[in-house]
PDB file of C-alpha atoms in Angstrom:
ATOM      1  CA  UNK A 154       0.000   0.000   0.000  1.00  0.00           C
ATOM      2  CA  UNK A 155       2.736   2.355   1.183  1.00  0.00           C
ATOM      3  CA  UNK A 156       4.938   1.426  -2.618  1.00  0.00           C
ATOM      4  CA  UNK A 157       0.958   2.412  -4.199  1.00  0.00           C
ATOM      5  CA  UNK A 158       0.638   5.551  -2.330  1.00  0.00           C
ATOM      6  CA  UNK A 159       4.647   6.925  -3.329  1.00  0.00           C
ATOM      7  CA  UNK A 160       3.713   5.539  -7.172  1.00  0.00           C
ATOM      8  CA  UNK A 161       0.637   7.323  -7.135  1.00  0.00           C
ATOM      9  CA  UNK A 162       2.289  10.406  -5.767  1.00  0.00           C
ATOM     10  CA  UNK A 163       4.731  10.308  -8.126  1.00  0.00           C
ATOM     11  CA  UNK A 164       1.626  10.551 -10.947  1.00  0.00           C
ATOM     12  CA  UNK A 165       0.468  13.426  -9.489  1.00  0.00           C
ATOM     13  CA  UNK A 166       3.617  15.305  -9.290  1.00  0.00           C
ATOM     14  CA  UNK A 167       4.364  14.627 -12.663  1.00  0.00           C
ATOM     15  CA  UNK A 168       0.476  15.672 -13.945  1.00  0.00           C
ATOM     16  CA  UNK A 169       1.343  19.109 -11.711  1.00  0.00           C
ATOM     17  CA  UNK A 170       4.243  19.541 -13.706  1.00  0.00           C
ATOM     18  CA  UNK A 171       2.199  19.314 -16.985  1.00  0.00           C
ATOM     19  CA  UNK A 172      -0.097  22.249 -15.756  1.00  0.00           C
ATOM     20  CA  UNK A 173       2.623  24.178 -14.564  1.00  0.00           C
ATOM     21  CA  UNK A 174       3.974  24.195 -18.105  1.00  0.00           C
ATOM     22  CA  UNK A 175       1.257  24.538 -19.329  1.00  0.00           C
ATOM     23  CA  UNK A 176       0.711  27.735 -16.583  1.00  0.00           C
ATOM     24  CA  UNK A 177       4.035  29.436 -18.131  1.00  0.00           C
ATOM     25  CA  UNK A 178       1.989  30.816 -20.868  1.00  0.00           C
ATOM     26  CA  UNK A 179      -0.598  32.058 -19.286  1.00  0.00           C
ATOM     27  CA  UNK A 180       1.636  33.802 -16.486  1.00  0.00           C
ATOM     28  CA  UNK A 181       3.870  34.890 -19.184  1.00  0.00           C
ATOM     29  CA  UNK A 182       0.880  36.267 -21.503  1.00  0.00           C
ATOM     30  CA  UNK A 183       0.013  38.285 -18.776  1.00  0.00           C
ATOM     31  CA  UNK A 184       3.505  39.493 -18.134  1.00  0.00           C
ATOM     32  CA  UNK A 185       4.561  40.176 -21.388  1.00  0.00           C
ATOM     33  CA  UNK A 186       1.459  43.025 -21.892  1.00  0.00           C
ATOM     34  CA  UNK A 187       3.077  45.145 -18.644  1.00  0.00           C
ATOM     35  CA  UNK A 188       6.870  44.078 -18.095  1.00  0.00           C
ATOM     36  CA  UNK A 189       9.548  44.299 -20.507  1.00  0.00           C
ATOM     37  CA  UNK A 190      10.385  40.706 -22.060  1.00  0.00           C
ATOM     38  CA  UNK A 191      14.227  40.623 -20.849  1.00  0.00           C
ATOM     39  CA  UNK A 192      13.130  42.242 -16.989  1.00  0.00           C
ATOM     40  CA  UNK A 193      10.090  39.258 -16.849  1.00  0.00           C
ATOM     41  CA  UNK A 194      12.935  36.739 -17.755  1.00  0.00           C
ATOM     42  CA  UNK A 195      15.128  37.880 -15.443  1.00  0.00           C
ATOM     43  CA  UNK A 196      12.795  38.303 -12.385  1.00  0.00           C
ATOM     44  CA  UNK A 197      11.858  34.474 -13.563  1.00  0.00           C
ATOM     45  CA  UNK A 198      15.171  32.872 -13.341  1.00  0.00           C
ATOM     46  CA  UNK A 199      16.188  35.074 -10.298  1.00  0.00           C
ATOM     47  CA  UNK A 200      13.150  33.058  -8.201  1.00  0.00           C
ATOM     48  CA  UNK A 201      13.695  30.322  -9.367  1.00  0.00           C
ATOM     49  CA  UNK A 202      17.255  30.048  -8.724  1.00  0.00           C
ATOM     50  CA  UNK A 203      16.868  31.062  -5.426  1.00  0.00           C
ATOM     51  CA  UNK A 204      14.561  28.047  -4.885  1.00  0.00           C
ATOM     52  CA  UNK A 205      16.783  25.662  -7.112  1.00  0.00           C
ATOM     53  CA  UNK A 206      19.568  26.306  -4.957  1.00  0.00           C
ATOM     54  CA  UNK A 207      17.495  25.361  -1.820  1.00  0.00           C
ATOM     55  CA  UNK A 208      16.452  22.387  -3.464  1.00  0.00           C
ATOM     56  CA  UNK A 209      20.104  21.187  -4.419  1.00  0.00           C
ATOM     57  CA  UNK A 210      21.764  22.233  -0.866  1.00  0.00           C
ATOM     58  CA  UNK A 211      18.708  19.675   0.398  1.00  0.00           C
ATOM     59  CA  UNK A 212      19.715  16.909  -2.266  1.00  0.00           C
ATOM     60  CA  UNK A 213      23.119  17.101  -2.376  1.00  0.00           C
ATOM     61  CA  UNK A 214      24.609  19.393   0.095  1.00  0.00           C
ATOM     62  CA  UNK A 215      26.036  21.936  -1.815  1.00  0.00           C
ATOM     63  CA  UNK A 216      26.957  23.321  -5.568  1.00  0.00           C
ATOM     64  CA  UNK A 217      29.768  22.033  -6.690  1.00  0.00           C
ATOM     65  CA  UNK A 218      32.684  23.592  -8.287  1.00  0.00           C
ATOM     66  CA  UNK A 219      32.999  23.504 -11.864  1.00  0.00           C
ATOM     67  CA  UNK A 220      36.258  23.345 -14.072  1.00  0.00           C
ATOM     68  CA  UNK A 221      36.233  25.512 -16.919  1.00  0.00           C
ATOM     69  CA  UNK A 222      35.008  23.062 -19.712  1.00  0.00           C
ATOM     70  CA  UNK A 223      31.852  22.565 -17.491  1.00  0.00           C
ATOM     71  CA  UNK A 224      31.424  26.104 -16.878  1.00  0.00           C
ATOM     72  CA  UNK A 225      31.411  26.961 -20.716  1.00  0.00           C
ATOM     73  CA  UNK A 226      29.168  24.256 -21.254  1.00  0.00           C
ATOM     74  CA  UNK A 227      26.806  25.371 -18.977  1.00  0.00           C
ATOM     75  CA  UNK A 228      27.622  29.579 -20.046  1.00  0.00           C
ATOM     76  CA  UNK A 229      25.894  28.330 -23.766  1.00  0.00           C
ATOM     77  CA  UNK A 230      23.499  26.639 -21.324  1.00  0.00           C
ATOM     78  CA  UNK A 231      22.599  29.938 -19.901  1.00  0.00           C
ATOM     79  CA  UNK A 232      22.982  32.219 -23.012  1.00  0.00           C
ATOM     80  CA  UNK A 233      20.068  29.592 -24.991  1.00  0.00           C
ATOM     81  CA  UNK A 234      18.091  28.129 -23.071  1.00  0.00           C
ATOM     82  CA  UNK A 235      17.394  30.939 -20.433  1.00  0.00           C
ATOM     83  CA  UNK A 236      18.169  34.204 -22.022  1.00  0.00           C
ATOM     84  CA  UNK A 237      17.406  33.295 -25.608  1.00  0.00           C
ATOM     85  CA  UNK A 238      14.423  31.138 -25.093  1.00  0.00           C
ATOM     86  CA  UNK A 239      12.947  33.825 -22.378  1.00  0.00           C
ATOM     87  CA  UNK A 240      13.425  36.601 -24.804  1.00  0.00           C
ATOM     88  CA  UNK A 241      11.836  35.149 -27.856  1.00  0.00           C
ATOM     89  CA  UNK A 242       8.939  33.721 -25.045  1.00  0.00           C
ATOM     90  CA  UNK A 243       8.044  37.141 -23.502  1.00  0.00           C
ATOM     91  CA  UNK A 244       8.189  38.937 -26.995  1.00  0.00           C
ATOM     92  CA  UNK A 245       6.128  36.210 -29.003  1.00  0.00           C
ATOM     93  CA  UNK A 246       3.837  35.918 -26.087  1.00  0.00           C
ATOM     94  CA  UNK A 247       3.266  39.552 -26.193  1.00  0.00           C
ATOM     95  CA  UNK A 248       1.898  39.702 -29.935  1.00  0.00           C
ATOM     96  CA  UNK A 249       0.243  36.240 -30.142  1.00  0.00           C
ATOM     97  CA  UNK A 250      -2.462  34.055 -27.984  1.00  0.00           C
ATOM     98  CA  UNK A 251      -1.064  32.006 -25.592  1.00  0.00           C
ATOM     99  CA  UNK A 252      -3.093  28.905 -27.037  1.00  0.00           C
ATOM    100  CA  UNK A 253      -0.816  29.572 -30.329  1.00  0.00           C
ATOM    101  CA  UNK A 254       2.583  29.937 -28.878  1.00  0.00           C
ATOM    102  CA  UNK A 255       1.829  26.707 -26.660  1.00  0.00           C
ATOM    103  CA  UNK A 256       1.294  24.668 -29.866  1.00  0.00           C
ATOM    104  CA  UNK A 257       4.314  25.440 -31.667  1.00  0.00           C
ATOM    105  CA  UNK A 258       6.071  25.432 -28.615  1.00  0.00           C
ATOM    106  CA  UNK A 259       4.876  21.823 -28.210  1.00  0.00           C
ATOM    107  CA  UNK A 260       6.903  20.303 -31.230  1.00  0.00           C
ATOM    108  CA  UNK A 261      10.573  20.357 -29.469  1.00  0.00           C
ATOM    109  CA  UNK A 262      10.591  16.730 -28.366  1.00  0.00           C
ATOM    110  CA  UNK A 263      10.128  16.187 -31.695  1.00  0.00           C
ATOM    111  CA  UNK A 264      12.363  18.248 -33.158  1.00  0.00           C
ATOM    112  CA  UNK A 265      14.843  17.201 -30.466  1.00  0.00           C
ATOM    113  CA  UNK A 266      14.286  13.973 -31.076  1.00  0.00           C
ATOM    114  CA  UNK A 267      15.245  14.898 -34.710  1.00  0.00           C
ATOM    115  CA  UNK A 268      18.654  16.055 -34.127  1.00  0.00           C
ATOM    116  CA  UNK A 269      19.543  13.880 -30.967  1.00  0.00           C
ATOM    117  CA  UNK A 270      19.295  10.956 -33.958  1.00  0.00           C
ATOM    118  CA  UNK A 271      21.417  13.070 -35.913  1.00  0.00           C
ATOM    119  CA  UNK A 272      24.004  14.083 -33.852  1.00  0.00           C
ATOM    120  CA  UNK A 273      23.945  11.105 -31.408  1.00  0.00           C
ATOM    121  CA  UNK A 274      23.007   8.129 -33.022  1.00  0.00           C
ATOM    122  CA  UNK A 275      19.863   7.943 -31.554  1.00  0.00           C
ATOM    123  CA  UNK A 276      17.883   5.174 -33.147  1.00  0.00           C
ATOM    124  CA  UNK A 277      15.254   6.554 -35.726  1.00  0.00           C
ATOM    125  CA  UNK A 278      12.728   4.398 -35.957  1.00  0.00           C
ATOM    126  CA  UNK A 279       9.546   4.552 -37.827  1.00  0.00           C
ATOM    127  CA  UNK A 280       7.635   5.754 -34.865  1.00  0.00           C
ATOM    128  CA  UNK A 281       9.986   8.732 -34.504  1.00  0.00           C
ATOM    129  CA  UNK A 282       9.920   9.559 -38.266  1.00  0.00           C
ATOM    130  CA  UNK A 283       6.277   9.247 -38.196  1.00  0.00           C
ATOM    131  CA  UNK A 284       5.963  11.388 -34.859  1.00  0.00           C
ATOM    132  CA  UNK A 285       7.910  14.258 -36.272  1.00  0.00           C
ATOM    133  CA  UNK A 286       6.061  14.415 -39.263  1.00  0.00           C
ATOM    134  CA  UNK A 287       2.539  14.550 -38.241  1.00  0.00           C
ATOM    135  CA  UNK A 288       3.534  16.843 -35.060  1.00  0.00           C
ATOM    136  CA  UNK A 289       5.482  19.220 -37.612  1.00  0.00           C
ATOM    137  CA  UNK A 290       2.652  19.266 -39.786  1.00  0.00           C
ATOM    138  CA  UNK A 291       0.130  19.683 -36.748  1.00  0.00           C
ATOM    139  CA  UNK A 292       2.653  23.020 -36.343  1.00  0.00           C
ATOM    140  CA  UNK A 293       2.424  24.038 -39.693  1.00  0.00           C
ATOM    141  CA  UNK A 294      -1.191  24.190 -39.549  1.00  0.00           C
ATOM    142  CA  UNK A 295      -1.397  26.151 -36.339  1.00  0.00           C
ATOM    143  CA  UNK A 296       1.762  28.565 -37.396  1.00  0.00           C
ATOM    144  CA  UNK A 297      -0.428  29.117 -40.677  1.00  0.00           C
ATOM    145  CA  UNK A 298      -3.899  29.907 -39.147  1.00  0.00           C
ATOM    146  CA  UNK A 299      -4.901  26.706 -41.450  1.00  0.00           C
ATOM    147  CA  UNK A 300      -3.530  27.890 -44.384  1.00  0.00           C
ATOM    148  CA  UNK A 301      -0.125  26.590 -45.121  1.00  0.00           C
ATOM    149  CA  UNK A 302       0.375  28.672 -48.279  1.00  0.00           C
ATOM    150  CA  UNK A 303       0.605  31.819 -45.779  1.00  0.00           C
ATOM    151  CA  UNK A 304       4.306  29.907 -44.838  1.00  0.00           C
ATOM    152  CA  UNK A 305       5.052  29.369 -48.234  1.00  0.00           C
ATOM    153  CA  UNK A 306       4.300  33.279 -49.325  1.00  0.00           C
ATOM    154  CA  UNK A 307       6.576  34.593 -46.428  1.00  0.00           C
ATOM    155  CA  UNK A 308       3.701  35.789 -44.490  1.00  0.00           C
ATOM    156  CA  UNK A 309       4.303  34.030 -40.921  1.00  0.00           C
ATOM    157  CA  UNK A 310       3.804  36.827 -38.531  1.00  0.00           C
ATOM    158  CA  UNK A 311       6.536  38.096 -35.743  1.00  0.00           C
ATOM    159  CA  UNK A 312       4.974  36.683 -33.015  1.00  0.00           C
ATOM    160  CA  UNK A 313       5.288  33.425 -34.608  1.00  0.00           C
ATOM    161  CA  UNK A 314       8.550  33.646 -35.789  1.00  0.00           C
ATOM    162  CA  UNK A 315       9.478  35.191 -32.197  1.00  0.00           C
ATOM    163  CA  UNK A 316       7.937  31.440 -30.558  1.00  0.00           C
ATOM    164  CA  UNK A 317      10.246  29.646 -33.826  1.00  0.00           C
ATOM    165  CA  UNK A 318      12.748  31.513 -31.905  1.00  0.00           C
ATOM    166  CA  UNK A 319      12.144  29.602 -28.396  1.00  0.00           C
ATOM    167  CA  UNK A 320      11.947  26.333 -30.291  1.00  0.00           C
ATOM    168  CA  UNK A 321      15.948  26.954 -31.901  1.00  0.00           C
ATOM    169  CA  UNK A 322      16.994  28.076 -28.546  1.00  0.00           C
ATOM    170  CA  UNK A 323      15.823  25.324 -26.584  1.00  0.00           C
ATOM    171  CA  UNK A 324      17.184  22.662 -29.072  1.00  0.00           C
ATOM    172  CA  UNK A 325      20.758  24.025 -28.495  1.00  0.00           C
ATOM    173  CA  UNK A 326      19.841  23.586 -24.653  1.00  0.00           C
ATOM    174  CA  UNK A 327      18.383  20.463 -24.580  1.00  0.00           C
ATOM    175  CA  UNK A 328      21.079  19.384 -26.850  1.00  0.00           C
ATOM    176  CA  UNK A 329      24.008  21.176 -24.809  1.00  0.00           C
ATOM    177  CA  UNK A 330      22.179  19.863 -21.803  1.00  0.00           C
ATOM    178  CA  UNK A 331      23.105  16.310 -22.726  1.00  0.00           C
ATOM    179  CA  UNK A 332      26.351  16.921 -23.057  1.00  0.00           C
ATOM    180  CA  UNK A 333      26.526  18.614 -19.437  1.00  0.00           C
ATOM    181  CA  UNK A 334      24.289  15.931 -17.959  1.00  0.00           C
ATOM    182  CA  UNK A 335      27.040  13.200 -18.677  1.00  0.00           C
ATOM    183  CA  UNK A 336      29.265  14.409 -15.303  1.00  0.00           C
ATOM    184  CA  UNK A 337      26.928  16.438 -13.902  1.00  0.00           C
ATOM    185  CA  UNK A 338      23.239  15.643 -12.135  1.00  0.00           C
ATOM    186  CA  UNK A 339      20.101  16.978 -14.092  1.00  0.00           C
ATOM    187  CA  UNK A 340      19.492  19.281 -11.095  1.00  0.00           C
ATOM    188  CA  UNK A 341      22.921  20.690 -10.619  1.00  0.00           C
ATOM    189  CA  UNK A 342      22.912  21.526 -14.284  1.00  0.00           C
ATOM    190  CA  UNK A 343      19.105  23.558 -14.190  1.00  0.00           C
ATOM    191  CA  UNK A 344      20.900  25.629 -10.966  1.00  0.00           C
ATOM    192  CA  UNK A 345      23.900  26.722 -13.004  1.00  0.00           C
ATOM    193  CA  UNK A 346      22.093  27.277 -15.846  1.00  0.00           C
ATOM    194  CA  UNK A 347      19.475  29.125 -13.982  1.00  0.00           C
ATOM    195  CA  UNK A 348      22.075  31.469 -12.058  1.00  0.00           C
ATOM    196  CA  UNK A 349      23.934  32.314 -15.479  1.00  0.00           C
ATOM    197  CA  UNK A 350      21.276  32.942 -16.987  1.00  0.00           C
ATOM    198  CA  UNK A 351      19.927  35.598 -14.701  1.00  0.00           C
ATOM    199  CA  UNK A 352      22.975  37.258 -14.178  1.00  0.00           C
ATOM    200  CA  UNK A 353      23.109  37.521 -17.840  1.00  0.00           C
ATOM    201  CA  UNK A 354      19.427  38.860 -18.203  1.00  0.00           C
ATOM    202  CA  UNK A 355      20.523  41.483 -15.310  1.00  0.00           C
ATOM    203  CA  UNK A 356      22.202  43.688 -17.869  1.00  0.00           C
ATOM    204  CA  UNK A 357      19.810  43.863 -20.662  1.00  0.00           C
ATOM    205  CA  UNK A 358      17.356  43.816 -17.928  1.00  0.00           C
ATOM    206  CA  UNK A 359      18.534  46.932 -16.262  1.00  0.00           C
ATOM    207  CA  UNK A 360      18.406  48.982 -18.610  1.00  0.00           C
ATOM    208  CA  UNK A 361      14.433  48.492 -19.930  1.00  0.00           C
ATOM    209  CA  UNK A 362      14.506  50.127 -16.736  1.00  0.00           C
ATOM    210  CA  UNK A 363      11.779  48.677 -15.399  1.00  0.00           C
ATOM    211  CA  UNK A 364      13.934  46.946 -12.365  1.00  0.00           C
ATOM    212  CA  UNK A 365      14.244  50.487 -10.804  1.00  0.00           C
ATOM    213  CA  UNK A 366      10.262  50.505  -9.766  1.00  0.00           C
ATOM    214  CA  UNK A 367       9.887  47.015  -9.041  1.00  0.00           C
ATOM    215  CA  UNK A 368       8.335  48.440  -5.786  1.00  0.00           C
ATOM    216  CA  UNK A 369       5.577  49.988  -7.904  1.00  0.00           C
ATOM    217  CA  UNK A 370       4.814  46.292  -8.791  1.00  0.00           C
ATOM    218  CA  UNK A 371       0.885  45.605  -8.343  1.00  0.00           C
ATOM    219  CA  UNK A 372      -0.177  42.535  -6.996  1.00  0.00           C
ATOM    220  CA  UNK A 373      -0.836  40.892 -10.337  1.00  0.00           C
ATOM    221  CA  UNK A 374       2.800  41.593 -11.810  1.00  0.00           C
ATOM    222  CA  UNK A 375       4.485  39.782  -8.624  1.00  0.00           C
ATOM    223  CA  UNK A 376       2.012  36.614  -8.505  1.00  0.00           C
ATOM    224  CA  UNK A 377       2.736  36.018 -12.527  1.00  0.00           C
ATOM    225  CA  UNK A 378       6.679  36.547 -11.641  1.00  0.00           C
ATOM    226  CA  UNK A 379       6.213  34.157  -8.790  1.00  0.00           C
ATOM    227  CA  UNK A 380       4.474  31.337 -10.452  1.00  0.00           C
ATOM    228  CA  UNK A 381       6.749  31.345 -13.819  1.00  0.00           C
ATOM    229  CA  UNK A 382       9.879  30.959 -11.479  1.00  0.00           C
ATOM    230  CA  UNK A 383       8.605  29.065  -8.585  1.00  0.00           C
ATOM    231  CA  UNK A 384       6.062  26.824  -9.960  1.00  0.00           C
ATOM    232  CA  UNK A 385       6.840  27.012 -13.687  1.00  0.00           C
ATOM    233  CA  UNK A 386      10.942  26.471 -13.213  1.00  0.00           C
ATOM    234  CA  UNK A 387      11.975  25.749  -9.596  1.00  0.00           C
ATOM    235  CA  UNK A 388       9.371  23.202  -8.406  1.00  0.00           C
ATOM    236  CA  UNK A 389       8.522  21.716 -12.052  1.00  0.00           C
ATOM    237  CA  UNK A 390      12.518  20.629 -12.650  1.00  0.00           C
ATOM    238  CA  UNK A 391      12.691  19.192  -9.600  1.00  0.00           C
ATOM    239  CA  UNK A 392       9.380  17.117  -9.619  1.00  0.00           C
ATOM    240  CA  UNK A 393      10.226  16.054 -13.386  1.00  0.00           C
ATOM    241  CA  UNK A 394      13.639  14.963 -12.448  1.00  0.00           C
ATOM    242  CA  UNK A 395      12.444  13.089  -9.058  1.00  0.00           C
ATOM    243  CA  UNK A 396       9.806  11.434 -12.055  1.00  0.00           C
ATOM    244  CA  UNK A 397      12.742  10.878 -14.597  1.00  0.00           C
ATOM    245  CA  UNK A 398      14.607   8.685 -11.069  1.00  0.00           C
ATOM    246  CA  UNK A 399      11.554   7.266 -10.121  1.00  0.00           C
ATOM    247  CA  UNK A 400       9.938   5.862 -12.905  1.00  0.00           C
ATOM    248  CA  UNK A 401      12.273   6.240 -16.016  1.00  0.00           C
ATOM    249  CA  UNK A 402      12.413   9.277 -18.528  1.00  0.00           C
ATOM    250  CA  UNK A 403      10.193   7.577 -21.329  1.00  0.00           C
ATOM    251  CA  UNK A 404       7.042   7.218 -18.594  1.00  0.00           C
ATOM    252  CA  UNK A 405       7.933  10.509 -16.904  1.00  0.00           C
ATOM    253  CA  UNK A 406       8.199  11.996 -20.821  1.00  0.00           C
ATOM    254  CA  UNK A 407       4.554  11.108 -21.720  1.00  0.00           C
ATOM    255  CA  UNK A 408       3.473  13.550 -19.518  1.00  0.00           C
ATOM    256  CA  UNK A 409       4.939  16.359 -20.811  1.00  0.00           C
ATOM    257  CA  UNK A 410       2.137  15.329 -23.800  1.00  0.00           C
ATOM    258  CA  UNK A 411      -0.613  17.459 -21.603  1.00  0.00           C
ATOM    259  CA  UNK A 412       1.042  19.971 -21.589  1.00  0.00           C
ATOM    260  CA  UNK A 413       0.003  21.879 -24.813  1.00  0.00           C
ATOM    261  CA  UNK A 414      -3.706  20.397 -23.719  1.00  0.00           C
ATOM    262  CA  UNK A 415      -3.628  22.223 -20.153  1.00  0.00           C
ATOM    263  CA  UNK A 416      -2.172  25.468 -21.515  1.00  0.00           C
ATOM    264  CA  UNK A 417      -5.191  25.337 -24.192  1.00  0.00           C
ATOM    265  CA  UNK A 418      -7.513  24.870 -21.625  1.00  0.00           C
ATOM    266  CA  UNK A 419      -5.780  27.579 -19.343  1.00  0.00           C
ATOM    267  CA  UNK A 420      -6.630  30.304 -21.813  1.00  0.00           C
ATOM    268  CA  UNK A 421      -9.817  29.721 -22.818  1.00  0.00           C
ATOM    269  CA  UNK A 422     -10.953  29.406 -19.242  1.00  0.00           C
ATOM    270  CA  UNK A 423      -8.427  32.596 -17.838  1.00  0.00           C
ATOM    271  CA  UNK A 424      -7.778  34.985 -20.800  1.00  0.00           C
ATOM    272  CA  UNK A 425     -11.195  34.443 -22.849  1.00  0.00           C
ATOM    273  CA  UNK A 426      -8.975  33.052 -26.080  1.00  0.00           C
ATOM    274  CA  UNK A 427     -10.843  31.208 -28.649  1.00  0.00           C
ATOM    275  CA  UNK A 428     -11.243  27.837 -29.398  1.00  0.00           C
ATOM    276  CA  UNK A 429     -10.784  27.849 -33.255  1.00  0.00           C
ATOM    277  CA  UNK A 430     -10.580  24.772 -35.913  1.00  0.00           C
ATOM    278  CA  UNK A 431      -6.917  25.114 -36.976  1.00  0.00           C
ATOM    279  CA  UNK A 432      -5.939  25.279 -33.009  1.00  0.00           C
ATOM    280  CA  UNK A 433      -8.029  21.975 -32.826  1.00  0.00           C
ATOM    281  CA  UNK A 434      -6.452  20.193 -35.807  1.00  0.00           C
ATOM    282  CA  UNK A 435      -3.569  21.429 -34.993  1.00  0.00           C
ATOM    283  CA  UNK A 436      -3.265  20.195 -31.628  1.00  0.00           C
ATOM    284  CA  UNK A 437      -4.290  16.846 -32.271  1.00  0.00           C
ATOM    285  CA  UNK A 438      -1.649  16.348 -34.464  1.00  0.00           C
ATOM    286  CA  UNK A 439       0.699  17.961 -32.445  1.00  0.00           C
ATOM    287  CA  UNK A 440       0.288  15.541 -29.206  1.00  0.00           C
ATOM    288  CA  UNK A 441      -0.515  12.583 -31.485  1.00  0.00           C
ATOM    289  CA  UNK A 442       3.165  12.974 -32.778  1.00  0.00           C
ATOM    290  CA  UNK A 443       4.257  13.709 -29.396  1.00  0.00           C
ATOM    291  CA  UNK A 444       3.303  10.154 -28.734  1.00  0.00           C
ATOM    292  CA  UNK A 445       4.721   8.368 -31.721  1.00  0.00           C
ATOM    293  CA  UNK A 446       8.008   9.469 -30.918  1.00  0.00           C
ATOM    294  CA  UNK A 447       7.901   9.085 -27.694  1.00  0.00           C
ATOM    295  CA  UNK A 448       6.929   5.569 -28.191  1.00  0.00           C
TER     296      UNK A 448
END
């Protein structure tokens, strides 16, 4: 009963980190209408490594020192995955529904998977191939309003191409997280990465100026900013990686397959967006693929 009760919490933790994902958008929609897309990223990944470090002092006792390949490796970390992706996320977010930017968002396993057969052997197998294709085409079709000729004319707007943006810059971190993962824990990696990143943010950050009121800050500004860095980074990382030990990445991986669905769901029920037939199509595709590959 006891093993049934840890399995089960497991489920739930990993479920809670699907709708915290999913949560990002929403909380960063929000954001990105009243804060300045390099100050939201920075007050993100300033929480949350303030909570990432608490969590890794817990787990492991302390940070520990890295030599200078591992702290390049984990500089590219920080210059991709948290101040390119965040940059591109805030400004995309800012022209485009949050429904949209989730679905395109949604194809980097996919994508990842692409390259990680590419560049490290990874077996391709006709699940893969077939994943990527229909989850690339589910994209296509929610990049393109439902008209794919729009792509084909040049006439994919900036938001979109700003969310195209997140999905190049966290390939290069997934990808350069591999490579960092090898001698150091998933966890230890996310903390550097998180701390580099923000001091990086903190210059382009200071001067949008919008650090130098952050006591102005109204109630709705701070609870966004807290729940993209403590629930949407800090607390999702750690539950997906405690997943990833406890029951294997490919069954903690599936559940990342909700998370387009719960950010969907999010804004429709929270920002009013609409519910329209190339968002459907799209998205089935989308998490269909998902599966395949994951498979």
């Amino acid at each position: 009963m006891t093993n049934l009760i840890k399995k089960n919490l497991i489920y739930f933790k990993l479920f809670s980190v699907a709708f915290f994902f999913g949560g990002t958008f929403i909380a960063g929609k929000i954001l990105s209408q009243i804060v300045p897309p390099f100050t939201s990223a920075f007050l993100r990944f300033f929480i949350a490594s303030i909570f990432l470090i608490i969590f890794v002092v817990k787990k492991h006792g302390k940070l520990p020192r890295l030599n200078c390949k591992q702290f390049l490796t984990i500089l590219i970390l920080g210059f991709s995955g948290i101040m390119g992706y965040n940059f591109f996320f805030f400004s995309g977010l800012k022209i485009i529904s949050a429904s949209r930017a989730s679905m395109i968002i949604s194809c980097n396993p996919v994508i990842i998977a692409g390259f990680s057969s590419l560049l490290f052997n990874e077996k391709f197998t006709k699940y893969k191939l077939t994943g990527i294709l229909i989850s690339l085409i589910g994209a296509l079709i929610v990049i393109s309003r439902g008209n794919p000729l729009i792509i084909l004319q040049g006439n994919i707007g900036l938001g979109e191409l700003y969310i195209l943006g997140c999905v190049g810059c966290w390939v290069i971190f997934t990808l350069t997280g591999k490579i960092a993962m090898n001698k150091l824990p998933p966890l230890i990696v996310i903390t550097y990465a998180c701390i580099i990143g923000s001091i990086i943010l903190l210059i382009p950050g200071y001067f949008e100026g919008e650090l130098h009121h952050l006591i102005r800050f109204n109630l709705t500004k701070w609870l966004s900013v807290l729940f993209l860095g403590f629930f949407g980074t800090a607390l999702s990382f750690n539950w997906y990686y405690e997943g990833i030990n406890k029951i294997g990445p490919s069954k903690s991986g599936i559940f990342l397959n909700f998370v387009p669905v719960c950010a969907v769901i999010l804004a429709i029920i929270i920002l009013n967006e609409p519910l329209t037939f190339s968002l459907v199509l799209g998205a089935i595709l989308v998490v269909s693929g998902i599966y395949l590959t994951n498979k």
